[in-house]
mmCIF file of C-alpha atoms in Angstrom:
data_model
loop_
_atom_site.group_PDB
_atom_site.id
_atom_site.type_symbol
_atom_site.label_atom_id
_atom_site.label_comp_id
_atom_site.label_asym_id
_atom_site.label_seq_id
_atom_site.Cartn_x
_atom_site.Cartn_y
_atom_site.Cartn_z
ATOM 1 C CA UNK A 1 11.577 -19.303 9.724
ATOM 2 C CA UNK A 2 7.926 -19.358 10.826
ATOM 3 C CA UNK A 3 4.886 -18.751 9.099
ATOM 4 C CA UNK A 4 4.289 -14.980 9.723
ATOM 5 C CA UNK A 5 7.816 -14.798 7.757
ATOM 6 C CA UNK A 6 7.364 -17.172 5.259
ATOM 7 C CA UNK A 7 4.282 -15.502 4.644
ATOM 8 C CA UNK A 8 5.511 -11.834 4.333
ATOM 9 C CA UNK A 9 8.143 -13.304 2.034
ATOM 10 C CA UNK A 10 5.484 -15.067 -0.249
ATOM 11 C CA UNK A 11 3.475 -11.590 -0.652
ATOM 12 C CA UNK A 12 6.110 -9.495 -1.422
ATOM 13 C CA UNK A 13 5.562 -8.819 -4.958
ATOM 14 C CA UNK A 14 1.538 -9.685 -4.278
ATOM 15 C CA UNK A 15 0.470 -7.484 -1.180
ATOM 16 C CA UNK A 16 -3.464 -7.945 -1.527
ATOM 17 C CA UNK A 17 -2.795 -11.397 -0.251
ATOM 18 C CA UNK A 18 -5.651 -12.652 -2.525
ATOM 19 C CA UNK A 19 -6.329 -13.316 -6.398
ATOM 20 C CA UNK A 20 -7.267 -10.090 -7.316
ATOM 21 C CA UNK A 21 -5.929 -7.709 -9.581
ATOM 22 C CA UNK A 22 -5.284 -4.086 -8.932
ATOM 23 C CA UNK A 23 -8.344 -3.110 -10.806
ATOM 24 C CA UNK A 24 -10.732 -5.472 -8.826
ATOM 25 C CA UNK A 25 -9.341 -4.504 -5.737
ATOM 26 C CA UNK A 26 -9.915 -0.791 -6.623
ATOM 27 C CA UNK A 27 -13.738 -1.532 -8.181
ATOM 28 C CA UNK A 28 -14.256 -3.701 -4.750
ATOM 29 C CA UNK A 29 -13.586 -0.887 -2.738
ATOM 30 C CA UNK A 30 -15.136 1.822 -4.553
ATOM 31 C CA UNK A 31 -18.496 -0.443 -3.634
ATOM 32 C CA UNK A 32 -17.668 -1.178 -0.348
ATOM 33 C CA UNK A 33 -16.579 2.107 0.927
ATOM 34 C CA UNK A 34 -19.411 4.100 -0.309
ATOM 35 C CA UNK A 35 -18.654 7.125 2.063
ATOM 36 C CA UNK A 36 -15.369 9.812 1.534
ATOM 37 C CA UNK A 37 -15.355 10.378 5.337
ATOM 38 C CA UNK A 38 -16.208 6.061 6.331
ATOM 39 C CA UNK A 39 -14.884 4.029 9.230
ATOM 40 C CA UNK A 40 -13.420 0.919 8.124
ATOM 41 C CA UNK A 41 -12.553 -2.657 9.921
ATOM 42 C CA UNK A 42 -10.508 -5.298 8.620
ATOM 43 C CA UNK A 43 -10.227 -8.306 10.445
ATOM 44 C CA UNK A 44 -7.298 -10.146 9.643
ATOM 45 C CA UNK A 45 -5.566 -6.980 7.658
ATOM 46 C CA UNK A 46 -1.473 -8.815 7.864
ATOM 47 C CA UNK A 47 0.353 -6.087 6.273
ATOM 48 C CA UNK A 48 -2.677 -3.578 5.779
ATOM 49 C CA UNK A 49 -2.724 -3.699 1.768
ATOM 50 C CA UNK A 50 -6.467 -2.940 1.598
ATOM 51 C CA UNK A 51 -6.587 -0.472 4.098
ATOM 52 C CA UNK A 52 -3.928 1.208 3.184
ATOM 53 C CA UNK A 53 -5.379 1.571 -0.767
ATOM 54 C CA UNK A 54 -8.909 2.845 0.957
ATOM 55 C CA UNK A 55 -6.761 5.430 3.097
ATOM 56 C CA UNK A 56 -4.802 6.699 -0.340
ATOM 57 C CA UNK A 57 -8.119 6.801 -1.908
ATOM 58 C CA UNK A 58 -10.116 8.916 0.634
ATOM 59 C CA UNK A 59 -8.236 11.527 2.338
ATOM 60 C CA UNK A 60 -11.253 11.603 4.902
ATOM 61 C CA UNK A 61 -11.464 7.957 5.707
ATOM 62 C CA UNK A 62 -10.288 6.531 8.951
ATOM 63 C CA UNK A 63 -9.303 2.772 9.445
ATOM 64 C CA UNK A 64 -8.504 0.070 11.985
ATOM 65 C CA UNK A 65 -6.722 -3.116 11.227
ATOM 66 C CA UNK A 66 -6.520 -6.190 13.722
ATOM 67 C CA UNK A 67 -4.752 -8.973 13.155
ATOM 68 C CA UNK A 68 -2.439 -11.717 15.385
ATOM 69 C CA UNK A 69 1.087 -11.121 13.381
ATOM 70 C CA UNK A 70 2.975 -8.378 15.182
ATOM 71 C CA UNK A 71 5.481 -8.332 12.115
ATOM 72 C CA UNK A 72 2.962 -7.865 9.362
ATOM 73 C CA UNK A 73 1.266 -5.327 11.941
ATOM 74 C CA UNK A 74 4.439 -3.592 11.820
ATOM 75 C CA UNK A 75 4.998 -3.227 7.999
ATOM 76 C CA UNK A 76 1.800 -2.168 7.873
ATOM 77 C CA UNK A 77 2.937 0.908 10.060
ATOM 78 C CA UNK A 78 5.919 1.580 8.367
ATOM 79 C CA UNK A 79 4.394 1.362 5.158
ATOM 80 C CA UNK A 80 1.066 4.016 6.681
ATOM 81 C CA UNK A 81 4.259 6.491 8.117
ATOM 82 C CA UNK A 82 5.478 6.422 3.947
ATOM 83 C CA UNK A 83 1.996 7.120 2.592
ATOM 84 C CA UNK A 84 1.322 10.070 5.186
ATOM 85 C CA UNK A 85 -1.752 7.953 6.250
ATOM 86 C CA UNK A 86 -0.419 6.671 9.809
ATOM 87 C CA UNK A 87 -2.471 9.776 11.343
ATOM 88 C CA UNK A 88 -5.961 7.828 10.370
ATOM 89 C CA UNK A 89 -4.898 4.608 10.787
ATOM 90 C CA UNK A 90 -4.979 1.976 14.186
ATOM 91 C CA UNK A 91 -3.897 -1.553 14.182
ATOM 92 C CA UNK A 92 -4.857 -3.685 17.022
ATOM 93 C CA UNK A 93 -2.630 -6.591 17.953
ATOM 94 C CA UNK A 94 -5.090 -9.220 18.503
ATOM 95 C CA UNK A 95 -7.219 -12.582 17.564
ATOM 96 C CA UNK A 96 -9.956 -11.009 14.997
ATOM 97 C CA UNK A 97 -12.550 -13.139 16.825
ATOM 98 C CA UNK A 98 -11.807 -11.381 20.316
ATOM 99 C CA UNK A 99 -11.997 -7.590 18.651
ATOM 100 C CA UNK A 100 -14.560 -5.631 20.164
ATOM 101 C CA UNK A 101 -15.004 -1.685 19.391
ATOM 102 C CA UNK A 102 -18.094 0.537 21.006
ATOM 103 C CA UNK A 103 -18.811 2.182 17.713
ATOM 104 C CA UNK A 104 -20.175 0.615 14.297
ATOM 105 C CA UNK A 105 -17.997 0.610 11.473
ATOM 106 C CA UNK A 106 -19.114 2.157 7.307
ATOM 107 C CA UNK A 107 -17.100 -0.769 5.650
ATOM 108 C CA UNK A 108 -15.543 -4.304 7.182
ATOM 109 C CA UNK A 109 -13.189 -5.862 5.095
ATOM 110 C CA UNK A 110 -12.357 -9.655 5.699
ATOM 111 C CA UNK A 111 -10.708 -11.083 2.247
ATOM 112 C CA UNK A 112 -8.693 -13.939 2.542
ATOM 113 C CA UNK A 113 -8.723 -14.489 6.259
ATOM 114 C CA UNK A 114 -11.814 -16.284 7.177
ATOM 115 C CA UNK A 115 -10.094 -19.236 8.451
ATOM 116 C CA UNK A 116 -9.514 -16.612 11.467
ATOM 117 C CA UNK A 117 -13.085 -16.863 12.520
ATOM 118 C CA UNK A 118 -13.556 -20.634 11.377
ATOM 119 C CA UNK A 119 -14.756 -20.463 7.939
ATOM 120 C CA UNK A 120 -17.342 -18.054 5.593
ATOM 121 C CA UNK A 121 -20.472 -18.808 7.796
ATOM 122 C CA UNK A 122 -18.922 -17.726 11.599
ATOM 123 C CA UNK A 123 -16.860 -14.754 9.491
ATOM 124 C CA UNK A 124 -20.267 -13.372 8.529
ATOM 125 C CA UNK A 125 -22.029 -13.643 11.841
ATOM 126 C CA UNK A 126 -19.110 -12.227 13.371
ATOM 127 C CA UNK A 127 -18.241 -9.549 10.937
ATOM 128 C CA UNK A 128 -21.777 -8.567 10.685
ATOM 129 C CA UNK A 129 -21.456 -7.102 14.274
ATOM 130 C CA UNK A 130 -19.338 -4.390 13.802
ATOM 131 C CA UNK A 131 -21.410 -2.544 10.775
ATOM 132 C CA UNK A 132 -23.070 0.212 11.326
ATOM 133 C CA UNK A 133 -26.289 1.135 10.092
ATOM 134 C CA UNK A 134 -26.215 1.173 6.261
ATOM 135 C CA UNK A 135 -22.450 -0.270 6.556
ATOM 136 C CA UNK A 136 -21.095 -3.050 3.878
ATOM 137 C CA UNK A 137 -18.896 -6.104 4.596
ATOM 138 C CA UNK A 138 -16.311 -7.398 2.007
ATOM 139 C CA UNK A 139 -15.597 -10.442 2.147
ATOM 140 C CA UNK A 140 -13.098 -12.809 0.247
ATOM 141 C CA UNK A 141 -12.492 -17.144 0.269
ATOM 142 C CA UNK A 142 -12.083 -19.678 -1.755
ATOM 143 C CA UNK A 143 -15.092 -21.834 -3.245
ATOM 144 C CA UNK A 144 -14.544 -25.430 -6.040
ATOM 145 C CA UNK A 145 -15.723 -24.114 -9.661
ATOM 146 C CA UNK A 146 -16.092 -28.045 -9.975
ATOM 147 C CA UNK A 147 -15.995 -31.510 -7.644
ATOM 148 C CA UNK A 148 -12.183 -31.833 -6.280
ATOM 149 C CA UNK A 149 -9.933 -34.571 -5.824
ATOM 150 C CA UNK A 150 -10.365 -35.800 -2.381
ATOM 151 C CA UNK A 151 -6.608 -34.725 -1.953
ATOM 152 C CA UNK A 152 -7.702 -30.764 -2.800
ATOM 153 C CA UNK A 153 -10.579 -31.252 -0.221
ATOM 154 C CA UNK A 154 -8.594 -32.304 2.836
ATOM 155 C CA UNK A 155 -5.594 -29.392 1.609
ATOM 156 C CA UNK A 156 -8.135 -26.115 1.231
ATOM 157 C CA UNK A 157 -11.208 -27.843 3.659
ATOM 158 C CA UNK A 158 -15.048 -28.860 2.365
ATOM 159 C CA UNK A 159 -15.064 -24.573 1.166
ATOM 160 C CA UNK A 160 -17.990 -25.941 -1.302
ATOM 161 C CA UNK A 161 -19.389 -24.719 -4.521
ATOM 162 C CA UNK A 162 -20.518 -20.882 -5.245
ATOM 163 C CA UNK A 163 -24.010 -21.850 -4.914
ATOM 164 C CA UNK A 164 -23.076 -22.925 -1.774
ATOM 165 C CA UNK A 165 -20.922 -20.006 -0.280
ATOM 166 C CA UNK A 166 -24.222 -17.814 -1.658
ATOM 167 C CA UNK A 167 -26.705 -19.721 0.138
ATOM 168 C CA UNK A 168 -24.527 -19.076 3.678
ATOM 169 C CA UNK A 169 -24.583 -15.540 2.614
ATOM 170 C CA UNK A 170 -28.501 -15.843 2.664
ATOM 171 C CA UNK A 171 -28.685 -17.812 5.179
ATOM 172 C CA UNK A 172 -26.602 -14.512 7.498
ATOM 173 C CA UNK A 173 -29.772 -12.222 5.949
ATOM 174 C CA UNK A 174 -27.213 -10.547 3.677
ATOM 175 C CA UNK A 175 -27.707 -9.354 0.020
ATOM 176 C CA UNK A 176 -24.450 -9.199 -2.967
ATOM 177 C CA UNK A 177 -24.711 -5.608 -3.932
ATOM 178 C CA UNK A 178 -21.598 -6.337 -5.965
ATOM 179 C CA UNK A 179 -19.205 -9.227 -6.356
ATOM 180 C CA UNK A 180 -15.954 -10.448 -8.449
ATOM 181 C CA UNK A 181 -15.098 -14.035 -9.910
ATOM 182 C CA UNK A 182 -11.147 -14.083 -9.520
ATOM 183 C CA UNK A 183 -10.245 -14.960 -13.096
ATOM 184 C CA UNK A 184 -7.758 -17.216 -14.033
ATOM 185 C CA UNK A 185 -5.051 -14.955 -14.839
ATOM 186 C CA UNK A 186 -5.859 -13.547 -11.545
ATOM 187 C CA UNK A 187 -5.677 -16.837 -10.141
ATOM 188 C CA UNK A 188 -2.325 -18.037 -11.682
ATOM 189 C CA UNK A 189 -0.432 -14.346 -10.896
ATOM 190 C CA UNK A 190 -1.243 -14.729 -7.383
ATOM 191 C CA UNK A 191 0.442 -18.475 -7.201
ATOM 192 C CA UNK A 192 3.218 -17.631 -9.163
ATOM 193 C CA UNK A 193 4.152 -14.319 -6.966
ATOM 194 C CA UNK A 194 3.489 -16.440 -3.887
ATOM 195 C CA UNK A 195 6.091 -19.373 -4.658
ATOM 196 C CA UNK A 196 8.491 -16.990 -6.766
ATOM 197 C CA UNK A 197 9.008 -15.013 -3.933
ATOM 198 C CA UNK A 198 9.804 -17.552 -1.733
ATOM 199 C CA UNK A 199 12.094 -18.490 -4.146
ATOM 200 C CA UNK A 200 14.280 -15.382 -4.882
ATOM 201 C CA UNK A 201 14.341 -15.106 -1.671
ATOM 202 C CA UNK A 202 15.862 -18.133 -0.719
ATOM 203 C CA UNK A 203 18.339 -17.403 -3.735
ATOM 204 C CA UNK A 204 19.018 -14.007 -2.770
ATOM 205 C CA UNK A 205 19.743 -15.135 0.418
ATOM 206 C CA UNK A 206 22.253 -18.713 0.065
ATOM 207 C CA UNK A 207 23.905 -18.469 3.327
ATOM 208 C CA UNK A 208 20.949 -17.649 5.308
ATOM 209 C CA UNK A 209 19.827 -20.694 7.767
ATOM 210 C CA UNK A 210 16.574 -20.445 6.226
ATOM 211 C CA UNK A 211 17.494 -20.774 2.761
ATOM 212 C CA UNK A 212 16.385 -24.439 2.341
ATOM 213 C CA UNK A 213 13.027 -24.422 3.795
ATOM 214 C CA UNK A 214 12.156 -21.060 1.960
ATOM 215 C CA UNK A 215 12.521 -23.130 -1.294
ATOM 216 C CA UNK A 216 11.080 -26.403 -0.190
ATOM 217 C CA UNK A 217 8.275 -24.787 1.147
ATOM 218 C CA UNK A 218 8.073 -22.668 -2.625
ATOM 219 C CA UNK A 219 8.221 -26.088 -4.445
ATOM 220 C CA UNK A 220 5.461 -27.834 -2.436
ATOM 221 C CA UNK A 221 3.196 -24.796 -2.770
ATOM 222 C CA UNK A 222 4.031 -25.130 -6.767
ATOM 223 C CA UNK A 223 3.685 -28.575 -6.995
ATOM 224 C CA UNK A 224 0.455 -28.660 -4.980
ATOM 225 C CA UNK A 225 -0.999 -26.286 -6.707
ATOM 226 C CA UNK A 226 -0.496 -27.102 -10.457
ATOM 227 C CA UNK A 227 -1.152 -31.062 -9.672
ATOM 228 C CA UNK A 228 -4.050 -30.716 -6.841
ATOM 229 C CA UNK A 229 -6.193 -27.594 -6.777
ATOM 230 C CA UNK A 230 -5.318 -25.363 -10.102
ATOM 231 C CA UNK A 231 -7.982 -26.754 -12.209
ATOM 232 C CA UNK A 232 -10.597 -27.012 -9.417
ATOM 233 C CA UNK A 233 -10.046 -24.060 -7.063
ATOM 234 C CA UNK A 234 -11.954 -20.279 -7.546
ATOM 235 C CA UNK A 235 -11.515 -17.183 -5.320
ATOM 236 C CA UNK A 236 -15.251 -14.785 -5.172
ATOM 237 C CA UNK A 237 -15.004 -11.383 -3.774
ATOM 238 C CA UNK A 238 -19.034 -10.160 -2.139
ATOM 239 C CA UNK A 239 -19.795 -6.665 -0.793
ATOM 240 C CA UNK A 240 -22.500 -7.623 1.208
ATOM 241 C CA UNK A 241 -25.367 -4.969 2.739
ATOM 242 C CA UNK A 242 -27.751 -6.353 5.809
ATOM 243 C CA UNK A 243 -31.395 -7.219 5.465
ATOM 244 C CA UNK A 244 -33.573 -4.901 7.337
ATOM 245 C CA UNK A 245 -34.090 -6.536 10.578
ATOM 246 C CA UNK A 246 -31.722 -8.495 9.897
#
């Protein structure tokens, strides 16, 4: 099984792919998308989860989502043709990095997926490209509420503290106009739907040749997490406007 599957498996019963609840994702996007009839980018959408909430939400909006995993690409699809919303909604089969569009985007959504660009400072210089006048950027990683075990650093990368991840977002000549702390329930539901559905997977499926690896690959997520990076490790959520001139 490779990691586009593994992955699909692991968000099954947590789409967003990200520590958020359904009520942060829904206050996030009522900031970000501040127009009913708004264009809207995410790079690095996998399955489409937050596009396909701003599409339900705004019967005018139209969205693009690019991303490099033809299968999450395609449940995205599928899951657009169920909601009616596959009429204002394009996915692009490609490295987020490469995309290139000739007209500015309302809203760009990158949440989760900044290791696509090389981490937060790159995703904001490149994300920052396709706004439009006015437009907003959401953007989503991982920050240390405290000093990590070296062990945590080398597994999730030097991410930094939140002073840290706010002074790159100055440092891009963007302002928070709203933001969310992932709390820790938020936190902890997000790890246990990621290795749990791994797991009843694996059990759901015994005979399948992937069967094994689904649940090793659930109990080294588990284990990592509750021994290396639970007590360390915070998720912040920034809608993000330009600076004039900027």
């Amino acid at each position: 099984m490779n990691r586009d599957q593994l992955s699909l498996i692991a968000h099954t019963h947590h789409p967003i792919a990200a520590p958020l609840g359904d009520a942060s994702v829904a206050a996030l996007l009522d900031h970000a998308v501040a127009r009913e009839d708004a264009r809207v980018l995410d790079l690095g959408c996998g399955s489409g989860e937050w596009l396909l909430r701003a599409l339900t939400r705004h019967p005018k909006l139209r969205a693009v989502g690019v991303d490099l995993s033809a299968r999450a690409l395609t449940e995205a699809a599928e899951r657009a043709e169920a909601l009616g919303v596959a009429d204002r909604l394009t996915l692009v089969e490609q490295d987020a990095d490469a995309f290139t569009n000739p007209h500015g985007f309302d809203a760009v959504l990158c949440v989760g997926a900044v290791h696509a660009f090389g981490g937060l400072p790159a995703t904001l210089t490149a994300a920052s490209r396709h706004l439009a006048p006015g437009g907003r950027l959401l953007v989503g990683d991982g920050y240390f509420e405290r000093e990590p075990a070296p062990e945590a650093r080398e597994m999730l990368g030097d991410s930094g503290d939140l002073p840290t991840v706010m002074a790159q977002v100055t440092a891009a000549g963007l302002v928070p106009v709203q933001g969310h702390l992932s709390t820790r329930q938020e936190l902890d539901a997000y790890e246990w739907a990621w290795t749990g559905s791994l797991a009843n997977w694996a059990l759901d499926h015994p005979d399948d040749p992937s069967c094994a690896q689904a649940l090793e690959v659930s109990a080294t997520h588990r284990n990592e997490w509750l021994r290396v990076y639970r007590d360390t490790w915070g998720f912040v959520t920034l809608v993000l406007r330009r600076l004039p001139g900027a």
